[in-house]
PDB file of C-alpha atoms in Angstrom:
ATOM      1  CA  MET A  86    -136.968 -73.990-140.388  1.00 64.00           C
ATOM      2  CA  GLU A  87    -137.596 -76.866-137.894  1.00 68.00           C
ATOM      3  CA  PHE A  88    -137.331 -75.885-133.985  1.00 73.00           C
ATOM      4  CA  VAL A  89    -139.156 -78.175-130.917  1.00 80.00           C
ATOM      5  CA  VAL A  90    -141.275 -76.583-128.364  1.00 80.00           C
ATOM      6  CA  ALA A  91    -140.944 -78.576-124.660  1.00 79.00           C
ATOM      7  CA  TYR A  92    -143.241 -78.277-121.946  1.00 71.00           C
ATOM      8  CA  ALA A  93    -143.715 -81.918-120.525  1.00 65.00           C
ATOM      9  CA  SER A  94    -145.759 -81.237-117.235  1.00 68.00           C
ATOM     10  CA  ASP A  95    -148.945 -79.654-118.775  1.00 72.00           C
ATOM     11  CA  PRO A  96    -149.899 -82.102-121.798  1.00 72.00           C
ATOM     12  CA  PRO A  97    -153.244 -80.249-122.346  1.00 77.00           C
ATOM     13  CA  SER A  98    -152.156 -76.856-122.293  1.00 80.00           C
ATOM     14  CA  LEU A  99    -149.154 -78.305-124.977  1.00 79.00           C
ATOM     15  CA  GLU A 100    -152.439 -78.829-127.288  1.00 82.00           C
ATOM     16  CA  ARG A 101    -153.772 -75.411-126.576  1.00 84.00           C
ATOM     17  CA  LEU A 102    -149.816 -73.920-127.740  1.00 84.00           C
ATOM     18  CA  ALA A 103    -149.707 -75.934-130.713  1.00 81.00           C
ATOM     19  CA  GLY A 104    -153.544 -75.042-131.491  1.00 82.00           C
ATOM     20  CA  MET A 105    -152.131 -71.813-131.527  1.00 84.00           C
ATOM     21  CA  LEU A 106    -149.744 -71.926-133.667  1.00 80.00           C
ATOM     22  CA  GLY A 107    -150.786 -74.182-136.491  1.00 75.00           C
ATOM     23  CA  ARG A 108    -154.089 -71.176-136.506  1.00 77.00           C
ATOM     24  CA  THR A 109    -151.174 -67.953-136.667  1.00 73.00           C
ATOM     25  CA  PHE A 110    -149.730 -69.757-139.495  1.00 66.00           C
ATOM     26  CA  VAL A 111    -153.246 -70.344-141.594  1.00 62.00           C
ATOM     27  CA  GLU A 112    -154.567 -67.358-140.338  1.00 58.00           C
ATOM     28  CA  ALA A 113    -151.274 -65.217-142.143  1.00 55.00           C
ATOM     29  CA  ASP A 114    -150.847 -63.237-145.060  1.00 56.00           C
ATOM     30  CA  ASP A 115    -148.762 -65.813-146.826  1.00 54.00           C
ATOM     31  CA  PRO A 116    -149.434 -68.910-145.180  1.00 52.00           C
ATOM     32  CA  VAL A 117    -147.555 -71.929-145.044  1.00 51.00           C
ATOM     33  CA  ASP A 118    -148.789 -75.266-146.989  1.00 49.00           C
ATOM     34  CA  SER A 119    -146.119 -77.771-146.655  1.00 49.00           C
ATOM     35  CA  ILE A 120    -146.063 -77.011-142.683  1.00 58.00           C
ATOM     36  CA  GLN A 121    -145.723 -79.857-140.351  1.00 63.00           C
ATOM     37  CA  TRP A 122    -146.425 -80.112-137.425  1.00 65.00           C
ATOM     38  CA  GLU A 123    -146.142 -82.807-134.527  1.00 73.00           C
ATOM     39  CA  LEU A 124    -147.102 -83.093-131.584  1.00 74.00           C
ATOM     40  CA  SER A 125    -145.551 -85.415-129.140  1.00 75.00           C
ATOM     41  CA  GLN A 126    -147.741 -86.399-125.686  1.00 66.00           C
ATOM     42  CA  GLU A 127    -145.362 -88.579-124.431  1.00 69.00           C
ATOM     43  CA  ASP A 128    -142.327 -86.168-123.770  1.00 72.00           C
ATOM     44  CA  GLY A 129    -144.211 -82.911-124.043  1.00 75.00           C
ATOM     45  CA  VAL A 130    -142.991 -81.634-127.436  1.00 81.00           C
ATOM     46  CA  ILE A 131    -144.239 -79.687-130.251  1.00 81.00           C
ATOM     47  CA  ARG A 132    -141.690 -80.638-133.213  1.00 79.00           C
ATOM     48  CA  CYS A 133    -142.524 -78.359-136.036  1.00 75.00           C
ATOM     49  CA  GLN A 134    -140.712 -78.401-139.530  1.00 73.00           C
ATOM     50  CA  PHE A 135    -141.359 -75.749-142.168  1.00 65.00           C
ATOM     51  CA  PRO A 136    -140.243 -73.758-145.456  1.00 66.00           C
ATOM     52  CA  ILE A 137    -139.643 -70.037-144.633  1.00 65.00           C
ATOM     53  CA  GLY A 138    -137.821 -68.330-148.340  1.00 66.00           C
ATOM     54  CA  PRO A 139    -134.847 -66.652-148.734  1.00 69.00           C
ATOM     55  CA  GLY A 140    -132.272 -65.243-147.204  1.00 68.00           C
ATOM     56  CA  PRO A 141    -132.908 -64.220-142.963  1.00 69.00           C
ATOM     57  CA  GLN A 142    -135.522 -61.897-143.337  1.00 80.00           C
ATOM     58  CA  ALA A 143    -138.114 -64.906-144.136  1.00 77.00           C
ATOM     59  CA  LYS A 144    -136.755 -66.544-140.956  1.00 79.00           C
ATOM     60  CA  LYS A 145    -136.683 -63.464-139.173  1.00 84.00           C
ATOM     61  CA  ARG A 146    -140.441 -63.687-139.701  1.00 83.00           C
ATOM     62  CA  SER A 147    -141.207 -66.506-138.986  1.00 81.00           C
ATOM     63  CA  CYS A 148    -139.114 -66.373-135.318  1.00 86.00           C
ATOM     64  CA  ASP A 149    -141.372 -62.956-134.734  1.00 89.00           C
ATOM     65  CA  ARG A 150    -144.519 -64.814-135.754  1.00 86.00           C
ATOM     66  CA  VAL A 151    -143.528 -67.739-133.187  1.00 87.00           C
ATOM     67  CA  GLY A 152    -142.413 -65.591-130.946  1.00 91.00           C
ATOM     68  CA  LYS A 153    -145.464 -63.672-130.842  1.00 93.00           C
ATOM     69  CA  VAL A 154    -147.604 -67.220-130.517  1.00 91.00           C
ATOM     70  CA  LEU A 155    -145.219 -68.389-127.212  1.00 92.00           C
ATOM     71  CA  ALA A 156    -145.175 -64.614-125.387  1.00 95.00           C
ATOM     72  CA  GLU A 157    -149.638 -65.005-126.082  1.00 94.00           C
ATOM     73  CA  TYR A 158    -149.709 -68.714-124.432  1.00 93.00           C
ATOM     74  CA  THR A 159    -147.434 -67.298-121.952  1.00 94.00           C
ATOM     75  CA  LEU A 160    -149.788 -64.241-120.659  1.00 95.00           C
ATOM     76  CA  SER A 161    -152.612 -66.251-121.774  1.00 93.00           C
ATOM     77  CA  GLU A 162    -151.978 -69.961-119.793  1.00 90.00           C
ATOM     78  CA  GLN A 163    -148.808 -69.796-118.681  1.00 91.00           C
ATOM     79  CA  GLU A 164    -149.775 -65.824-116.582  1.00 95.00           C
ATOM     80  CA  PRO A 165    -152.732 -67.128-114.249  1.00 94.00           C
ATOM     81  CA  SER A 166    -150.506 -70.547-112.999  1.00 91.00           C
ATOM     82  CA  LEU A 167    -147.449 -68.847-112.159  1.00 93.00           C
ATOM     83  CA  LEU A 168    -149.704 -65.994-110.103  1.00 95.00           C
ATOM     84  CA  ARG A 169    -151.943 -69.282-108.660  1.00 94.00           C
ATOM     85  CA  LYS A 170    -148.258 -70.724-108.028  1.00 92.00           C
ATOM     86  CA  LEU A 171    -147.030 -67.410-106.093  1.00 93.00           C
ATOM     87  CA  PHE A 172    -150.551 -67.230-104.179  1.00 93.00           C
ATOM     88  CA  ARG A 173    -151.213 -70.866-102.243  1.00 92.00           C
ATOM     89  CA  SER A 174    -146.862 -70.536-101.821  1.00 90.00           C
ATOM     90  CA  LYS A 175    -145.491 -67.178-101.429  1.00 86.00           C
ATOM     91  CA  PHE A 176    -149.001 -66.630 -99.884  1.00 86.00           C
ATOM     92  CA  GLY A 177    -150.429 -69.903 -98.341  1.00 88.00           C
ATOM     93  CA  LEU A 178    -153.769 -69.205 -99.503  1.00 86.00           C
ATOM     94  CA  LYS A 179    -155.732 -72.262-100.162  1.00 86.00           C
ATOM     95  CA  ASP A 180    -159.530 -71.107-101.140  1.00 88.00           C
ATOM     96  CA  GLU A 181    -159.663 -71.658-105.439  1.00 91.00           C
ATOM     97  CA  MET A 182    -162.588 -69.153-105.379  1.00 90.00           C
ATOM     98  CA  GLU A 183    -160.597 -67.016-104.083  1.00 90.00           C
ATOM     99  CA  ALA A 184    -157.446 -67.158-105.565  1.00 92.00           C
ATOM    100  CA  ASP A 185    -159.248 -66.995-108.727  1.00 94.00           C
ATOM    101  CA  ALA A 186    -159.813 -63.178-107.235  1.00 93.00           C
ATOM    102  CA  LEU A 187    -157.165 -62.482-106.549  1.00 94.00           C
ATOM    103  CA  ILE A 188    -155.491 -63.349-109.938  1.00 95.00           C
ATOM    104  CA  ALA A 189    -158.461 -61.778-111.701  1.00 94.00           C
ATOM    105  CA  GLU A 190    -157.416 -58.885-109.615  1.00 94.00           C
ATOM    106  CA  ALA A 191    -153.555 -59.766-110.383  1.00 95.00           C
ATOM    107  CA  VAL A 192    -153.732 -59.606-114.090  1.00 94.00           C
ATOM    108  CA  SER A 193    -155.535 -56.818-114.205  1.00 93.00           C
ATOM    109  CA  LEU A 194    -152.739 -54.393-112.653  1.00 93.00           C
ATOM    110  CA  LEU A 195    -150.639 -55.892-115.240  1.00 94.00           C
ATOM    111  CA  ASP A 196    -152.881 -55.000-117.830  1.00 92.00           C
ATOM    112  CA  GLY A 197    -153.245 -51.601-116.672  1.00 83.00           C
ATOM    113  CA  GLU A 198    -155.811 -49.167-117.932  1.00 61.00           C
ATOM    114  CA  PRO A 199    -158.165 -49.732-121.321  1.00 54.00           C
ATOM    115  CA  ASP A 200    -156.600 -47.725-124.730  1.00 51.00           C
ATOM    116  CA  ALA A 201    -157.961 -45.185-126.185  1.00 51.00           C
ATOM    117  CA  VAL A 202    -160.417 -46.310-128.034  1.00 51.00           C
ATOM    118  CA  GLY A 203    -162.102 -48.604-125.858  1.00 47.00           C
ATOM    119  CA  GLY A 204    -159.775 -51.382-126.206  1.00 48.00           C
ATOM    120  CA  TRP A 205    -160.762 -54.368-123.508  1.00 45.00           C
ATOM    121  CA  MET A 206    -156.499 -55.016-124.064  1.00 52.00           C
ATOM    122  CA  GLY A 207    -154.615 -52.499-121.274  1.00 63.00           C
ATOM    123  CA  ARG A 208    -151.245 -51.196-122.508  1.00 83.00           C
ATOM    124  CA  GLY A 209    -149.631 -52.903-119.960  1.00 89.00           C
ATOM    125  CA  ARG A 210    -150.623 -56.180-121.742  1.00 91.00           C
ATOM    126  CA  GLU A 211    -149.590 -54.975-125.130  1.00 91.00           C
ATOM    127  CA  ARG A 212    -146.390 -54.236-123.638  1.00 92.00           C
ATOM    128  CA  ARG A 213    -145.446 -57.420-121.978  1.00 94.00           C
ATOM    129  CA  LEU A 214    -147.257 -59.139-124.854  1.00 95.00           C
ATOM    130  CA  GLN A 215    -144.147 -57.244-127.741  1.00 95.00           C
ATOM    131  CA  LYS A 216    -141.354 -57.631-124.892  1.00 95.00           C
ATOM    132  CA  LEU A 217    -141.422 -60.935-124.321  1.00 96.00           C
ATOM    133  CA  ALA A 218    -142.558 -61.825-128.165  1.00 96.00           C
ATOM    134  CA  ALA A 219    -138.990 -60.235-129.261  1.00 96.00           C
ATOM    135  CA  ARG A 220    -138.027 -62.298-126.064  1.00 96.00           C
ATOM    136  CA  PHE A 221    -138.959 -66.075-128.348  1.00 94.00           C
ATOM    137  CA  SER A 222    -137.526 -64.596-131.158  1.00 92.00           C
ATOM    138  CA  ARG A 223    -134.666 -63.524-130.887  1.00 94.00           C
ATOM    139  CA  TYR A 224    -134.200 -67.538-128.717  1.00 93.00           C
ATOM    140  CA  LEU A 225    -135.424 -69.292-131.760  1.00 89.00           C
ATOM    141  CA  GLU A 226    -134.261 -67.127-134.635  1.00 88.00           C
ATOM    142  CA  GLU A 227    -130.639 -68.786-132.841  1.00 90.00           C
ATOM    143  CA  HIS A 228    -132.119 -71.824-131.203  1.00 89.00           C
ATOM    144  CA  GLU A 229    -133.770 -74.758-132.565  1.00 84.00           C
ATOM    145  CA  ARG A 230    -134.873 -76.267-129.451  1.00 85.00           C
ATOM    146  CA  LEU A 231    -136.966 -74.286-126.731  1.00 87.00           C
ATOM    147  CA  ASN A 232    -138.356 -75.320-122.989  1.00 87.00           C
ATOM    148  CA  LEU A 233    -140.955 -73.305-122.223  1.00 86.00           C
ATOM    149  CA  GLU A 234    -140.830 -73.782-118.791  1.00 86.00           C
ATOM    150  CA  GLY A 235    -136.746 -73.081-118.374  1.00 88.00           C
ATOM    151  CA  PHE A 236    -137.209 -70.442-120.226  1.00 92.00           C
ATOM    152  CA  LEU A 237    -140.066 -68.382-118.461  1.00 91.00           C
ATOM    153  CA  ARG A 238    -137.799 -69.296-114.889  1.00 90.00           C
ATOM    154  CA  PHE A 239    -134.215 -68.818-116.260  1.00 92.00           C
ATOM    155  CA  ARG A 240    -134.435 -66.437-119.074  1.00 93.00           C
ATOM    156  CA  LEU A 241    -137.304 -63.790-117.949  1.00 95.00           C
ATOM    157  CA  ALA A 242    -136.652 -63.217-114.760  1.00 94.00           C
ATOM    158  CA  ASP A 243    -137.400 -59.244-114.982  1.00 94.00           C
ATOM    159  CA  TYR A 244    -141.308 -61.064-116.649  1.00 95.00           C
ATOM    160  CA  ARG A 245    -141.749 -63.212-113.193  1.00 95.00           C
ATOM    161  CA  ALA A 246    -140.804 -60.151-110.974  1.00 94.00           C
ATOM    162  CA  GLU A 247    -142.916 -57.947-112.336  1.00 95.00           C
ATOM    163  CA  VAL A 248    -145.800 -60.978-112.517  1.00 95.00           C
ATOM    164  CA  LYS A 249    -145.019 -61.109-108.582  1.00 95.00           C
ATOM    165  CA  GLU A 250    -145.191 -57.376-107.358  1.00 95.00           C
ATOM    166  CA  ALA A 251    -148.905 -57.710-109.070  1.00 94.00           C
ATOM    167  CA  ALA A 252    -149.306 -60.523-106.938  1.00 95.00           C
ATOM    168  CA  GLU A 253    -148.379 -59.094-103.743  1.00 95.00           C
ATOM    169  CA  ALA A 254    -150.457 -55.872-104.349  1.00 94.00           C
ATOM    170  CA  ALA A 255    -153.024 -58.080-104.987  1.00 94.00           C
ATOM    171  CA  ILE A 256    -153.214 -59.657-101.614  1.00 94.00           C
ATOM    172  CA  GLU A 257    -152.350 -55.405-100.627  1.00 94.00           C
ATOM    173  CA  GLU A 258    -155.348 -54.530-101.569  1.00 93.00           C
ATOM    174  CA  ARG A 259    -157.512 -57.562-101.068  1.00 91.00           C
ATOM    175  CA  MET A 260    -156.795 -56.754 -97.417  1.00 92.00           C
ATOM    176  CA  MET A 261    -157.351 -53.518 -97.449  1.00 92.00           C
ATOM    177  CA  GLU A 262    -160.561 -53.814 -98.536  1.00 90.00           C
ATOM    178  CA  ARG A 263    -160.991 -56.558 -96.052  1.00 90.00           C
ATOM    179  CA  GLN A 264    -160.532 -54.345 -93.238  1.00 91.00           C
ATOM    180  CA  TYR A 265    -162.274 -51.451 -94.664  1.00 87.00           C
ATOM    181  CA  GLN A 266    -165.542 -53.710 -94.949  1.00 89.00           C
ATOM    182  CA  GLU A 267    -165.075 -55.087 -91.274  1.00 91.00           C
ATOM    183  CA  PHE A 268    -164.386 -51.192 -90.386  1.00 89.00           C
ATOM    184  CA  MET A 269    -167.487 -50.781 -92.118  1.00 88.00           C
ATOM    185  CA  SER A 270    -169.910 -53.214 -90.715  1.00 91.00           C
ATOM    186  CA  LEU A 271    -168.445 -52.533 -86.715  1.00 91.00           C
ATOM    187  CA  LEU A 272    -169.547 -48.821 -87.660  1.00 90.00           C
ATOM    188  CA  LYS A 273    -173.146 -49.578 -89.095  1.00 89.00           C
ATOM    189  CA  SER A 274    -173.577 -51.769 -85.828  1.00 90.00           C
ATOM    190  CA  MET A 275    -172.908 -48.507 -83.739  1.00 88.00           C
ATOM    191  CA  VAL A 276    -175.400 -46.657 -85.745  1.00 88.00           C
ATOM    192  CA  GLU A 277    -178.266 -49.554 -85.421  1.00 86.00           C
ATOM    193  CA  TRP A 278    -177.330 -49.749 -81.759  1.00 88.00           C
ATOM    194  CA  GLN A 279    -177.009 -46.089 -80.295  1.00 85.00           C
ATOM    195  CA  GLU A 280    -179.861 -44.060 -79.344  1.00 87.00           C
ATOM    196  CA  THR A 281    -181.256 -40.942 -82.193  1.00 87.00           C
ATOM    197  CA  ARG A 282    -179.809 -37.698 -80.754  1.00 88.00           C
ATOM    198  CA  THR A 283    -181.051 -35.615 -83.776  1.00 89.00           C
ATOM    199  CA  SER A 284    -184.107 -35.994 -85.390  1.00 91.00           C
ATOM    200  CA  THR A 285    -182.497 -34.749 -89.274  1.00 92.00           C
ATOM    201  CA  VAL A 286    -178.925 -34.013 -90.885  1.00 93.00           C
ATOM    202  CA  HIS A 287    -178.592 -32.669 -93.808  1.00 93.00           C
ATOM    203  CA  VAL A 288    -175.102 -33.173 -95.386  1.00 92.00           C
ATOM    204  CA  LEU A 289    -174.537 -30.494 -97.757  1.00 91.00           C
ATOM    205  CA  HIS A 290    -171.667 -30.957-100.186  1.00 88.00           C
ATOM    206  CA  SER A 291    -171.143 -28.964-103.270  1.00 81.00           C
ATOM    207  CA  GLY A 292    -168.545 -31.223-104.534  1.00 76.00           C
ATOM    208  CA  GLY A 293    -164.086 -31.986-103.553  1.00 74.00           C
ATOM    209  CA  HIS A 294    -164.208 -31.837-100.220  1.00 74.00           C
ATOM    210  CA  ALA A 295    -166.469 -29.091 -99.482  1.00 79.00           C
ATOM    211  CA  PHE A 296    -169.251 -30.248 -96.638  1.00 86.00           C
ATOM    212  CA  ARG A 297    -171.786 -28.593 -94.559  1.00 88.00           C
ATOM    213  CA  LEU A 298    -173.909 -30.545 -92.184  1.00 91.00           C
ATOM    214  CA  LEU A 299    -176.692 -29.114 -90.941  1.00 91.00           C
ATOM    215  CA  ASP A 300    -179.795 -29.855 -89.107  1.00 89.00           C
ATOM    216  CA  GLU A 301    -183.515 -29.929 -89.710  1.00 88.00           C
ATOM    217  CA  GLU A 302    -184.257 -25.681 -89.275  1.00 87.00           C
ATOM    218  CA  MET A 303    -180.629 -25.508 -91.777  1.00 88.00           C
ATOM    219  CA  ARG A 304    -178.861 -23.950 -89.419  1.00 89.00           C
ATOM    220  CA  PRO A 305    -175.215 -25.315 -88.761  1.00 89.00           C
ATOM    221  CA  LEU A 306    -175.118 -28.200 -86.916  1.00 83.00           C
ATOM    222  CA  GLU A 307    -173.284 -28.801 -83.499  1.00 72.00           C
ATOM    223  CA  GLN A 308    -170.394 -29.325 -82.413  1.00 57.00           C
ATOM    224  CA  THR A 309    -167.749 -29.402 -79.596  1.00 40.00           C
ATOM    225  CA  GLY A 310    -164.420 -28.524 -80.083  1.00 38.00           C
ATOM    226  CA  GLU A 311    -163.996 -27.030 -83.342  1.00 40.00           C
ATOM    227  CA  ALA A 312    -165.858 -23.879 -85.395  1.00 37.00           C
ATOM    228  CA  GLU A 313    -167.736 -24.865 -88.178  1.00 41.00           C
ATOM    229  CA  SER A 314    -166.230 -24.554 -91.863  1.00 40.00           C
ATOM    230  CA  ASP A 315    -167.845 -23.429 -94.857  1.00 41.00           C
ATOM    231  CA  THR A 316    -165.618 -25.551 -96.275  1.00 41.00           C
ATOM    232  CA  MET A 317    -165.371 -28.188 -94.022  1.00 45.00           C
ATOM    233  CA  GLY A 318    -162.990 -31.515 -95.272  1.00 46.00           C
ATOM    234  CA  HIS A 319    -159.977 -28.870 -97.348  1.00 45.00           C
ATOM    235  CA  SER A 320    -156.740 -30.149 -95.669  1.00 42.00           C
ATOM    236  CA  LYS A 321    -153.550 -27.496 -95.551  1.00 44.00           C
ATOM    237  CA  ALA A 322    -152.297 -27.189 -98.886  1.00 45.00           C
ATOM    238  CA  GLY A 323    -149.148 -29.566 -99.467  1.00 43.00           C
ATOM    239  CA  GLU A 324    -150.773 -32.119 -98.296  1.00 46.00           C
ATOM    240  CA  GLU A 325    -151.160 -35.766-100.076  1.00 55.00           C
ATOM    241  CA  GLU A 326    -154.241 -36.107-102.110  1.00 55.00           C
ATOM    242  CA  GLY A 327    -154.806 -39.289-100.591  1.00 53.00           C
ATOM    243  CA  ARG A 328    -153.859 -37.965 -96.769  1.00 62.00           C
ATOM    244  CA  GLU A 329    -156.654 -35.774 -97.199  1.00 62.00           C
ATOM    245  CA  GLU A 330    -159.490 -37.975 -98.496  1.00 63.00           C
ATOM    246  CA  ALA A 331    -159.596 -39.764 -94.969  1.00 64.00           C
ATOM    247  CA  GLU A 332    -158.972 -36.758 -93.169  1.00 72.00           C
ATOM    248  CA  GLU A 333    -162.273 -35.331 -94.331  1.00 69.00           C
ATOM    249  CA  GLU A 334    -163.589 -39.327 -94.561  1.00 73.00           C
ATOM    250  CA  SER A 335    -162.860 -38.848 -90.792  1.00 81.00           C
ATOM    251  CA  LEU A 336    -164.314 -36.288 -89.806  1.00 85.00           C
ATOM    252  CA  VAL A 337    -167.489 -35.737 -91.412  1.00 86.00           C
ATOM    253  CA  VAL A 338    -167.994 -39.718 -90.624  1.00 87.00           C
ATOM    254  CA  SER A 339    -167.065 -38.624 -86.291  1.00 88.00           C
ATOM    255  CA  ARG A 340    -169.484 -35.834 -86.877  1.00 89.00           C
ATOM    256  CA  LEU A 341    -172.554 -37.372 -87.887  1.00 91.00           C
ATOM    257  CA  LEU A 342    -171.892 -40.478 -85.667  1.00 90.00           C
ATOM    258  CA  ALA A 343    -171.814 -38.001 -82.858  1.00 89.00           C
ATOM    259  CA  ALA A 344    -175.724 -36.409 -84.353  1.00 91.00           C
ATOM    260  CA  SER A 345    -177.090 -40.241 -84.555  1.00 90.00           C
ATOM    261  CA  PRO A 346    -179.769 -38.602 -86.935  1.00 92.00           C
ATOM    262  CA  ARG A 347    -182.850 -40.626 -87.072  1.00 91.00           C
ATOM    263  CA  GLN A 348    -183.254 -39.074 -90.830  1.00 93.00           C
ATOM    264  CA  LEU A 349    -180.140 -38.250 -93.009  1.00 93.00           C
ATOM    265  CA  TYR A 350    -180.017 -36.322 -96.885  1.00 93.00           C
ATOM    266  CA  ILE A 351    -177.443 -35.991 -98.424  1.00 93.00           C
ATOM    267  CA  HIS A 352    -177.192 -33.366-101.298  1.00 93.00           C
ATOM    268  CA  THR A 353    -174.135 -33.891-103.631  1.00 90.00           C
ATOM    269  CA  PRO A 354    -173.607 -32.524-107.146  1.00 87.00           C
ATOM    270  CA  GLU A 355    -170.823 -36.212-107.073  1.00 86.00           C
ATOM    271  CA  PRO A 356    -172.850 -39.066-105.538  1.00 87.00           C
ATOM    272  CA  GLU A 357    -170.177 -41.682-106.793  1.00 87.00           C
ATOM    273  CA  SER A 358    -167.231 -40.329-104.609  1.00 86.00           C
ATOM    274  CA  GLN A 359    -165.567 -42.247-101.981  1.00 84.00           C
ATOM    275  CA  VAL A 360    -166.495 -39.885 -98.487  1.00 86.00           C
ATOM    276  CA  ILE A 361    -170.740 -39.810-100.012  1.00 89.00           C
ATOM    277  CA  ARG A 362    -170.535 -43.874-100.407  1.00 88.00           C
ATOM    278  CA  THR A 363    -168.465 -44.488 -97.307  1.00 89.00           C
ATOM    279  CA  ILE A 364    -171.814 -42.465 -95.791  1.00 91.00           C
ATOM    280  CA  ILE A 365    -174.125 -44.347 -97.438  1.00 91.00           C
ATOM    281  CA  GLY A 366    -172.637 -47.659 -96.203  1.00 90.00           C
ATOM    282  CA  ILE A 367    -173.076 -46.907 -92.189  1.00 91.00           C
ATOM    283  CA  PHE A 368    -176.503 -45.159 -92.550  1.00 92.00           C
ATOM    284  CA  GLY A 369    -178.251 -47.835 -95.059  1.00 89.00           C
ATOM    285  CA  ASP A 370    -181.740 -46.561 -95.309  1.00 89.00           C
ATOM    286  CA  ARG A 371    -181.595 -43.621 -93.194  1.00 91.00           C
ATOM    287  CA  ALA A 372    -179.755 -41.783 -95.543  1.00 92.00           C
ATOM    288  CA  GLU A 373    -181.293 -40.082 -98.480  1.00 92.00           C
ATOM    289  CA  LEU A 374    -179.251 -38.499-101.743  1.00 91.00           C
ATOM    290  CA  TYR A 375    -180.592 -35.601-103.485  1.00 88.00           C
ATOM    291  CA  PRO A 376    -179.166 -33.994-106.426  1.00 80.00           C
ATOM    292  CA  ASP A 377    -179.009 -30.155-105.865  1.00 75.00           C
ATOM    293  CA  LEU A 378    -178.391 -28.574-102.602  1.00 70.00           C
ATOM    294  CA  PRO A 379    -181.571 -27.361-100.736  1.00 67.00           C
ATOM    295  CA  ALA A 380    -182.413 -23.546-101.337  1.00 63.00           C
ATOM    296  CA  HIS A 381    -182.837 -21.542 -97.983  1.00 56.00           C
TER     297      HIS A 381
END
């Protein structure tokens, strides 16, 4: 079997690919002793020649092996580069540190959750790896020359679209996070500057969307407008979960801002819930966490 892999625009990356190809044959169950490699920095190609044994299945096994290496190389080398180009050209991002963070976020979205046995690679990455490996393998069975840049540009349009979608999602999440942090900073400034109206408020969170606000005498906190409810934050049946959580957070936070307590005691079995973290982020040192509900 003889084939050429071309990647003229990035010779150092081509060297890494040559190393990956070399290792996959040396570490194989049936290593090839007479493999011949030629890496040309001048024209940016790897030339590979080795015996594959008799029968079409031998060739397919070799193509599968090379295809898997090319797929791994695409995910580890070309995918971050593709994301960086997207962030620069489509979104005008120039800050390299922010680009690195967004690339990591986009790759995380592509990879998905880790598998059940605790592997660091998510199922999304394994799916992309298998899909790309099959595409490379099929191509190598019929062609002796593979241009990686051209293959990625013209034959992997669906893969490029998936990467682009992840880049857009990462940008959107970053913008939402930035807006959220700016809003939190504004609310925290309001708390620091506004006059204290209540000495103590107890936030009783029994889990989920069930909240009660009590004063220092453990009586329901006075409020204007709506009547006090033991299940403040429950939304009407049929509402979406995201909207339910947003309304819950908004209602609890607005009532606490109106009360402007000097000290805030939060009793909750779910200290990591979004609304609890938001309250602590706004009130800072005024807030204290307790795992149990008070006896009264």
